Amino acid sequence: MSHIAITELLKGTVAVDSQVTVKGWIRTRRDSKAGISFLAVHDGSCFDPIQAVVPNSLNNYEEVTRLTASCSVSVTGTLVKSEGQGQSFEIQASSVEVLGWVENPDTYPMAAKRHSIEYLREHAHLRPRTNVIGAVTRVRNCLAQAIHRFYHERGYVWVSTPIVTASDCEGAGEMFRVSTLDLNNLPRTDKGDIDFKEDFFGKEAFLTVSGQLNGETYACAMSKIYTFGPTFRAENSNTSRHLAEFWMVEPEVAFADLNDIAKLAEDMLKYVFKAVLTERPDDMAFFAERIEPTAVTRLQDFVEKDFAQVDYTDAVTILQNCGKQFEFAVEWGVDLQSEHERYLAEEHFKAPVVIKNYPRDIKAFYMRQNEDGKTVAAMDVVAPGIGEIIGGSQREERLDVLDQRLEEMGLNKEDYWWYRDLRRYGTVPHAGFGLGFERLVAYVTGMGNVRDVIAFPRTKGTAAF
Amino acid sequence: MSHIAITELLKGTVAVDSQVTVKGWIRTRRDSKAGISFLAVHDGSCFDPIQAVVPNSLNNYEEVTRLTASCSVSVTGTLVKSEGQGQSFEIQASSVEVLGWVENPDTYPMAAKRHSIEYLREHAHLRPRTNVIGAVTRVRNCLAQAIHRFYHERGYVWVSTPIVTASDCEGAGEMFRVSTLDLNNLPRTDKGDIDFKEDFFGKEAFLTVSGQLNGETYACAMSKIYTFGPTFRAENSNTSRHLAEFWMVEPEVAFADLNDIAKLAEDMLKYVFKAVLTERPDDMAFFAERIEPTAVTRLQDFVEKDFAQVDYTDAVTILQNCGKQFEFAVEWGVDLQSEHERYLAEEHFKAPVVIKNYPRDIKAFYMRQNEDGKTVAAMDVVAPGIGEIIGGSQREERLDVLDQRLEEMGLNKEDYWWYRDLRRYGTVPHAGFGLGFERLVAYVTGMGNVRDVIAFPRTKGTAAF
């Protein structure tokens, strides 16, 4: 008999009194004086384990009484309604096969007790076996699937923009070099510089920081595209919001303006939050109980409320007149700090806010200049409890304006030849945004640190496993 | 009025006589003597453009007669049934707004004529505007979405295994180094070696060649997982089948053996091929007409036939007795060459074949040893017209056997501490496989070179755009 996922049994998709087999790992074992053992078996398919009731009449009952956390088992028996609290169904076991013991249970790193989140991080290969990281893994998957579904249903094409880039467009300041050069025998040019012509790609190459510019080339042909892939920052940022390697979602839409993508961002976030509320109530209940009391309610609020919309200029006025003392003073022309963004979302609007039309001098060259000559069609989505979650803009589609901006910023037009080509040949208004996927998962789960929502986090000094 | 995707109009989801607006790029323009212009407008949403019939009564008709390939336009008009051949609906235009001209149409790199596939590669930022790369892009997206859907529907969890790895498990021979060290001022240890403690990750780091080992840690907690992400090979392979950067799909399944994952591979391939046949008949008809005459029929065959199953040992006998002269002689103990695999699939079995249980000496340390002491539970899926498309194995879950194998192969047990932990703590039988996504797309589309099925290919000497 083949085995069945525990989630199917707990959901009630299998008739009571069926013979079933589950395979998984022991979470806990309890023995009654009456000679019955209760095994809680989990298999990762849902938050709850299923209880197997094991009578001492089994041939190998002695073995069963030696089972400890994370021993792997195959349990066969009859599915019955549970009379215990908090569980719908259980298995009256007729057979328990031990597949794998735990070597020295006393020193097993994931022994059944509370571990600190930092301790779990050091055991990243075993931490998905815990309640908390198991739940994070399922919610992360649910969000990723919902993102793909959201875009696919709307006719967007997933494009894999390159990870390795030798493009000079991105500014190499905080990028990782990708190379096969022998560090002990570096090739040199006549002038004594490193000769990257000898390197694998024939020039200096880096890990991408964003797929946006490449994504624009595909939006200017397929109309609606998105990327969902890894991006990299070689920043020495030891914070709970930064990773050296993280996943980004970047839609890019032709024939769209700033309002269109503000709407797209709102629709997308609501769609994926609804998916989590619908598909992972078990994990979300756990997060609300143990990690962040508002984990569920704040998502429910989020999906019900219209996003507020405010111009940067008006936001500055609101902040200046609100009577609140900020650490950083607010004045027109400077970027908003996290404290300002959170005040707007949490106290002033009490809703997610789209802040639009930032001063052009604090924004990137590719953002579309507004007619006021001072601002660009940029937006940030700021949400209560998290701050900035999405940043985007309408792109400058006018070649003359783009060129002027490149010049003002001291950038070399030649380096952007292919990006400029998009404006030379059938240019179209277009816009897009970027969403840091780990920040999204951290927000949804209430986990305080992005290192705990990606399987094997990479940060300054750490690339373990 | 907001615009609508051309695919919706051609599919007939909008009522005839509706007022509609489409936005896209000119594919062709034809002017009749009667003072009517016919514009073929595409927007990437499907293979076919829609025809807009433009009367000379429009105010800007003179502009319309100057439109060339890739000019961008917004066309508004009445949707009508088309009387022309090969098109279901067309638009009687009441307005044509030119959004973007093509600068000097005579030198536009994608002017409407046949270009060589190599030429297109050099213009990777514009090539999605062509029929062929547009079709590839949609089919690639269809396959990617189907892969996610296939696994999600079956309870698999998508896990993002790390891109940067400092793990010593993978064998650094053909890997790319990831570093922030200043090449002109390399830190040295007392002994004069490069001091990687000073590098970003505190040790030498590389781009991953496979997510498998990391994926196993999650399978040994969540039961069913898959990865879908970029992987890297620093190989100097200038072939139509190799990329330095490519996407891999790697499912890993706990409580599964070799036969289970052979079945999974068969189910997955059939599922995604059916998705392409159902969802992209337009693009597939184009590939059958222009690229590979059997593009459609071979997928239809594929989904209808059961995969053949053969042991490596029996395959060797078949090849030795078939009377065919191969370039490379076949004998037990050597790996099968492409010519052998294709003979088996195309001539002997006339179906996709799963070849199982290879000699252990030609396979990786982690593959499960069979009881014969000579073979391991490895498999390759070989298909007519492509050769090997999937490679997988059951993993060695027995710590003592794994350790012995590591020792025999001269590998350091300490380097594999976390991989060995999975066998020390509740080990389970498990198995998985890897699928090179670009090879899959190349097979489905009939494109002869993997460089033409990924947006911006990276190969030896090339990381342009």
Short mmCIF file of N, CA, C and O in Angstrom, two decimals, chain B residues 253-337:
data_model
loop_
_atom_site.label_atom_id
_atom_site.label_comp_id
_atom_site.label_asym_id
_atom_site.label_seq_id
_atom_site.Cartn_x
_atom_site.Cartn_y
_atom_site.Cartn_z
N VAL B 253 12.36 13.64 -3.14
CA VAL B 253 11.19 13.02 -2.54
C VAL B 253 11.58 12.03 -1.46
O VAL B 253 12.30 11.05 -1.74
N ALA B 254 11.13 12.28 -0.25
CA ALA B 254 11.36 11.32 0.83
C ALA B 254 10.42 10.14 0.68
O ALA B 254 9.33 10.25 0.10
N PHE B 255 10.83 9.00 1.20
CA PHE B 255 10.04 7.77 1.15
C PHE B 255 9.80 7.33 -0.29
O PHE B 255 8.76 6.75 -0.61
N ALA B 256 10.74 7.66 -1.17
CA ALA B 256 10.61 7.29 -2.58
C ALA B 256 11.84 6.50 -3.01
O ALA B 256 12.95 6.73 -2.51
N ASP B 257 11.62 5.58 -3.93
CA ASP B 257 12.75 4.83 -4.48
C ASP B 257 12.91 5.16 -5.96
O ASP B 257 12.25 6.06 -6.49
N LEU B 258 13.81 4.43 -6.62
CA LEU B 258 14.13 4.76 -8.00
C LEU B 258 12.90 4.68 -8.91
O LEU B 258 12.70 5.54 -9.78
N ASN B 259 12.08 3.65 -8.70
CA ASN B 259 10.89 3.51 -9.55
C ASN B 259 9.91 4.66 -9.34
O ASN B 259 9.25 5.10 -10.27
N ASP B 260 9.82 5.12 -8.11
CA ASP B 260 8.92 6.23 -7.82
C ASP B 260 9.31 7.49 -8.58
O ASP B 260 8.47 8.19 -9.15
N ILE B 261 10.62 7.77 -8.61
CA ILE B 261 10.99 9.01 -9.30
C ILE B 261 11.04 8.83 -10.81
O ILE B 261 10.89 9.80 -11.55
N ALA B 262 11.23 7.59 -11.27
CA ALA B 262 11.10 7.37 -12.72
C ALA B 262 9.66 7.68 -13.14
O ALA B 262 9.41 8.32 -14.17
N LYS B 263 8.72 7.26 -12.31
CA LYS B 263 7.31 7.55 -12.57
C LYS B 263 7.04 9.05 -12.47
O LYS B 263 6.30 9.62 -13.29
N LEU B 264 7.64 9.69 -11.49
CA LEU B 264 7.47 11.14 -11.33
C LEU B 264 7.98 11.88 -12.57
O LEU B 264 7.33 12.81 -13.07
N ALA B 265 9.14 11.44 -13.07
CA ALA B 265 9.71 12.09 -14.26
C ALA B 265 8.77 11.92 -15.45
O ALA B 265 8.52 12.87 -16.21
N GLU B 266 8.23 10.72 -15.61
CA GLU B 266 7.30 10.46 -16.72
C GLU B 266 6.05 11.32 -16.58
O GLU B 266 5.62 11.99 -17.54
N ASP B 267 5.48 11.33 -15.38
CA ASP B 267 4.27 12.12 -15.15
C ASP B 267 4.52 13.61 -15.41
O ASP B 267 3.69 14.30 -16.01
N MET B 268 5.67 14.10 -14.93
CA MET B 268 5.96 15.52 -15.08
C MET B 268 6.12 15.91 -16.55
O MET B 268 5.54 16.89 -17.01
N LEU B 269 6.92 15.14 -17.29
CA LEU B 269 7.14 15.48 -18.69
C LEU B 269 5.82 15.45 -19.47
O LEU B 269 5.53 16.35 -20.26
N LYS B 270 5.02 14.43 -19.22
CA LYS B 270 3.74 14.35 -19.94
C LYS B 270 2.82 15.53 -19.56
O LYS B 270 2.13 16.09 -20.41
N TYR B 271 2.83 15.88 -18.29
CA TYR B 271 2.00 16.99 -17.83
C TYR B 271 2.38 18.29 -18.52
O TYR B 271 1.52 19.02 -19.04
N VAL B 272 3.68 18.59 -18.57
CA VAL B 272 4.09 19.88 -19.13
C VAL B 272 3.95 19.88 -20.65
O VAL B 272 3.65 20.92 -21.25
N PHE B 273 4.14 18.73 -21.28
CA PHE B 273 3.95 18.69 -22.74
C PHE B 273 2.47 18.87 -23.10
O PHE B 273 2.12 19.55 -24.06
N LYS B 274 1.61 18.25 -22.30
CA LYS B 274 0.17 18.45 -22.53
C LYS B 274 -0.20 19.91 -22.36
O LYS B 274 -1.02 20.45 -23.11
N ALA B 275 0.40 20.56 -21.37
CA ALA B 275 0.12 21.99 -21.16
C ALA B 275 0.49 22.79 -22.39
O ALA B 275 -0.26 23.66 -22.83
N VAL B 276 1.65 22.51 -22.98
CA VAL B 276 2.08 23.25 -24.17
C VAL B 276 1.13 22.99 -25.34
O VAL B 276 0.73 23.92 -26.05
N LEU B 277 0.78 21.72 -25.52
CA LEU B 277 -0.12 21.39 -26.64
C LEU B 277 -1.47 22.07 -26.48
O LEU B 277 -2.08 22.52 -27.45
N THR B 278 -1.94 22.15 -25.25
CA THR B 278 -3.25 22.76 -24.99
C THR B 278 -3.21 24.28 -25.02
O THR B 278 -4.11 24.92 -25.58
N GLU B 279 -2.17 24.83 -24.43
CA GLU B 279 -2.17 26.28 -24.19
C GLU B 279 -1.47 27.09 -25.28
O GLU B 279 -1.70 28.28 -25.41
N ARG B 280 -0.58 26.46 -26.03
CA ARG B 280 0.18 27.22 -27.03
C ARG B 280 0.11 26.59 -28.41
O ARG B 280 1.14 26.45 -29.09
N PRO B 281 -1.08 26.24 -28.88
CA PRO B 281 -1.17 25.65 -30.23
C PRO B 281 -0.67 26.60 -31.31
O PRO B 281 -0.13 26.15 -32.33
N ASP B 282 -0.82 27.90 -31.08
CA ASP B 282 -0.38 28.87 -32.10
C ASP B 282 1.13 28.84 -32.28
O ASP B 282 1.64 28.71 -33.40
N ASP B 283 1.83 28.91 -31.16
CA ASP B 283 3.29 28.91 -31.24
C ASP B 283 3.81 27.55 -31.72
O ASP B 283 4.76 27.49 -32.50
N MET B 284 3.18 26.47 -31.27
CA MET B 284 3.66 25.14 -31.67
C MET B 284 3.43 24.90 -33.16
O MET B 284 4.25 24.25 -33.82
N ALA B 285 2.34 25.44 -33.70
CA ALA B 285 2.11 25.31 -35.15
C ALA B 285 3.22 26.03 -35.91
O ALA B 285 3.70 25.55 -36.95
N PHE B 286 3.64 27.16 -35.40
CA PHE B 286 4.74 27.89 -36.03
C PHE B 286 6.04 27.06 -35.99
O PHE B 286 6.74 26.94 -37.00
N PHE B 287 6.35 26.48 -34.84
CA PHE B 287 7.58 25.68 -34.75
C PHE B 287 7.53 24.49 -35.71
O PHE B 287 8.52 24.14 -36.34
N ALA B 288 6.35 23.88 -35.81
CA ALA B 288 6.21 22.73 -36.73
C ALA B 288 6.38 23.17 -38.17
O ALA B 288 6.94 22.44 -39.00
N GLU B 289 5.94 24.38 -38.48
CA GLU B 289 6.02 24.85 -39.86
C GLU B 289 7.42 25.31 -40.23
O GLU B 289 7.90 25.07 -41.33
N ARG B 290 8.08 25.98 -39.30
CA ARG B 290 9.32 26.67 -39.65
C ARG B 290 10.59 26.06 -39.06
O ARG B 290 11.68 26.29 -39.56
N ILE B 291 10.47 25.38 -37.93
CA ILE B 291 11.69 24.99 -37.21
C ILE B 291 11.90 23.48 -37.22
O ILE B 291 12.99 23.00 -37.56
N GLU B 292 10.89 22.73 -36.83
CA GLU B 292 11.05 21.27 -36.65
C GLU B 292 9.71 20.64 -37.01
O GLU B 292 8.75 20.76 -36.25
N PRO B 293 9.65 19.98 -38.17
CA PRO B 293 8.35 19.48 -38.66
C PRO B 293 7.62 18.58 -37.65
O PRO B 293 6.39 18.56 -37.63
N THR B 294 8.38 17.86 -36.81
CA THR B 294 7.72 16.95 -35.86
C THR B 294 7.43 17.61 -34.51
O THR B 294 7.07 16.91 -33.55
N ALA B 295 7.61 18.91 -34.42
CA ALA B 295 7.49 19.58 -33.12
C ALA B 295 6.21 19.20 -32.37
O ALA B 295 6.23 18.91 -31.17
N VAL B 296 5.10 19.18 -33.10
CA VAL B 296 3.82 18.86 -32.45
C VAL B 296 3.62 17.35 -32.33
O VAL B 296 3.28 16.84 -31.27
N THR B 297 3.87 16.65 -33.42
CA THR B 297 3.56 15.20 -33.42
C THR B 297 4.41 14.44 -32.42
O THR B 297 3.95 13.51 -31.77
N ARG B 298 5.67 14.85 -32.25
CA ARG B 298 6.49 14.09 -31.30
C ARG B 298 6.06 14.33 -29.85
O ARG B 298 6.19 13.44 -29.02
N LEU B 299 5.51 15.52 -29.57
CA LEU B 299 4.97 15.72 -28.22
C LEU B 299 3.70 14.89 -28.03
O LEU B 299 3.47 14.31 -26.97
N GLN B 300 2.89 14.85 -29.09
CA GLN B 300 1.66 14.03 -29.00
C GLN B 300 2.02 12.57 -28.76
O GLN B 300 1.41 11.88 -27.95
N ASP B 301 3.02 12.07 -29.51
CA ASP B 301 3.50 10.70 -29.29
C ASP B 301 3.97 10.51 -27.86
O ASP B 301 3.68 9.51 -27.21
N PHE B 302 4.73 11.49 -27.41
CA PHE B 302 5.37 11.40 -26.10
C PHE B 302 4.33 11.21 -24.99
O PHE B 302 4.50 10.38 -24.10
N VAL B 303 3.26 11.99 -25.07
CA VAL B 303 2.29 11.95 -23.97
C VAL B 303 1.41 10.71 -24.03
O VAL B 303 0.77 10.33 -23.06
N GLU B 304 1.40 10.05 -25.19
CA GLU B 304 0.53 8.88 -25.33
C GLU B 304 1.20 7.57 -24.97
O GLU B 304 0.53 6.60 -24.60
N LYS B 305 2.51 7.52 -25.09
CA LYS B 305 3.21 6.25 -24.90
C LYS B 305 3.69 6.09 -23.47
O LYS B 305 4.14 7.03 -22.84
N ASP B 306 3.64 4.83 -22.99
CA ASP B 306 4.32 4.53 -21.74
C ASP B 306 5.82 4.56 -21.97
O ASP B 306 6.31 4.15 -23.02
N PHE B 307 6.54 5.06 -21.00
CA PHE B 307 7.99 5.02 -21.09
C PHE B 307 8.45 3.56 -21.03
O PHE B 307 7.91 2.77 -20.25
N ALA B 308 9.43 3.23 -21.86
CA ALA B 308 10.07 1.92 -21.71
C ALA B 308 10.99 1.96 -20.50
O ALA B 308 11.46 3.03 -20.10
N GLN B 309 11.22 0.80 -19.91
CA GLN B 309 12.11 0.71 -18.76
C GLN B 309 13.16 -0.35 -19.08
O GLN B 309 12.82 -1.45 -19.51
N VAL B 310 14.41 -0.02 -18.88
CA VAL B 310 15.44 -1.02 -19.15
C VAL B 310 16.60 -0.85 -18.17
O VAL B 310 16.95 0.29 -17.82
N ASP B 311 17.14 -1.96 -17.71
CA ASP B 311 18.33 -1.89 -16.89
C ASP B 311 19.54 -1.55 -17.75
O ASP B 311 19.62 -1.98 -18.90
N TYR B 312 20.44 -0.81 -17.20
CA TYR B 312 21.69 -0.50 -17.90
C TYR B 312 22.32 -1.78 -18.46
O TYR B 312 22.74 -1.83 -19.61
N THR B 313 22.36 -2.80 -17.63
CA THR B 313 23.00 -4.06 -18.04
C THR B 313 22.31 -4.65 -19.27
O THR B 313 22.97 -5.09 -20.22
N ASP B 314 20.99 -4.64 -19.27
CA ASP B 314 20.26 -5.14 -20.44
C ASP B 314 20.43 -4.21 -21.65
O ASP B 314 20.49 -4.67 -22.79
N ALA B 315 20.52 -2.92 -21.37
CA ALA B 315 20.72 -1.96 -22.47
C ALA B 315 22.05 -2.23 -23.17
O ALA B 315 22.14 -2.18 -24.40
N VAL B 316 23.07 -2.55 -22.39
CA VAL B 316 24.37 -2.87 -22.97
C VAL B 316 24.26 -4.09 -23.89
O VAL B 316 24.78 -4.11 -25.01
N THR B 317 23.54 -5.10 -23.42
CA THR B 317 23.35 -6.30 -24.24
C THR B 317 22.61 -5.97 -25.54
O THR B 317 22.99 -6.42 -26.62
N ILE B 318 21.55 -5.18 -25.42
CA ILE B 318 20.80 -4.79 -26.62
C ILE B 318 21.72 -4.08 -27.61
O ILE B 318 21.72 -4.38 -28.81
N LEU B 319 22.52 -3.17 -27.10
CA LEU B 319 23.39 -2.39 -27.98
C LEU B 319 24.48 -3.26 -28.60
O LEU B 319 24.84 -3.09 -29.78
N GLN B 320 24.97 -4.20 -27.84
CA GLN B 320 26.03 -5.08 -28.37
C GLN B 320 25.50 -6.02 -29.44
O GLN B 320 26.23 -6.41 -30.35
N ASN B 321 24.22 -6.39 -29.32
CA ASN B 321 23.65 -7.37 -30.24
C ASN B 321 22.84 -6.75 -31.38
O ASN B 321 22.24 -7.48 -32.17
N CYS B 322 22.80 -5.43 -31.45
CA CYS B 322 21.88 -4.82 -32.41
C CYS B 322 22.44 -4.77 -33.82
O CYS B 322 21.72 -4.43 -34.77
N GLY B 323 23.71 -5.09 -33.96
CA GLY B 323 24.28 -5.13 -35.31
C GLY B 323 24.64 -3.77 -35.87
O GLY B 323 25.04 -3.64 -37.02
N LYS B 324 24.44 -2.73 -35.05
CA LYS B 324 24.73 -1.38 -35.54
C LYS B 324 26.17 -1.00 -35.17
O LYS B 324 26.68 -1.36 -34.12
N GLN B 325 26.81 -0.30 -36.07
CA GLN B 325 28.18 0.15 -35.82
C GLN B 325 28.14 1.51 -35.11
O GLN B 325 27.65 2.47 -35.68
N PHE B 326 28.62 1.56 -33.88
CA PHE B 326 28.67 2.84 -33.16
C PHE B 326 30.07 3.43 -33.21
O PHE B 326 31.06 2.69 -33.32
N GLU B 327 30.14 4.72 -33.07
CA GLU B 327 31.45 5.36 -33.02
C GLU B 327 32.22 4.90 -31.78
O GLU B 327 33.40 4.59 -31.85
N PHE B 328 31.50 4.85 -30.66
CA PHE B 328 32.11 4.37 -29.42
C PHE B 328 31.59 2.96 -29.11
O PHE B 328 30.39 2.73 -29.12
N ALA B 329 32.51 2.05 -28.87
CA ALA B 329 32.12 0.67 -28.55
C ALA B 329 31.41 0.64 -27.21
O ALA B 329 31.66 1.46 -26.33
N VAL B 330 30.50 -0.30 -27.07
CA VAL B 330 29.74 -0.44 -25.83
C VAL B 330 30.27 -1.61 -25.04
O VAL B 330 30.42 -2.72 -25.58
N GLU B 331 30.58 -1.40 -23.81
CA GLU B 331 30.85 -2.53 -22.94
C GLU B 331 30.41 -2.19 -21.53
O GLU B 331 30.35 -1.02 -21.14
N TRP B 332 30.09 -3.22 -20.76
CA TRP B 332 29.58 -3.02 -19.42
C TRP B 332 30.63 -2.26 -18.61
O TRP B 332 31.80 -2.63 -18.59
N GLY B 333 30.21 -1.19 -17.98
CA GLY B 333 31.12 -0.45 -17.12
C GLY B 333 31.43 0.94 -17.64
O GLY B 333 31.93 1.78 -16.90
N VAL B 334 31.14 1.17 -18.92
CA VAL B 334 31.38 2.52 -19.44
C VAL B 334 30.05 3.24 -19.59
O VAL B 334 28.99 2.61 -19.73
N ASP B 335 30.11 4.55 -19.55
CA ASP B 335 28.88 5.34 -19.66
C ASP B 335 28.36 5.27 -21.10
O ASP B 335 29.13 5.15 -22.05
N LEU B 336 27.06 5.32 -21.24
CA LEU B 336 26.48 5.32 -22.58
C LEU B 336 26.70 6.68 -23.24
O LEU B 336 26.62 7.71 -22.60
N GLN B 337 26.98 6.65 -24.50
CA GLN B 337 27.13 7.88 -25.27
C GLN B 337 25.78 8.27 -25.85
O GLN B 337 24.86 7.46 -25.93
#
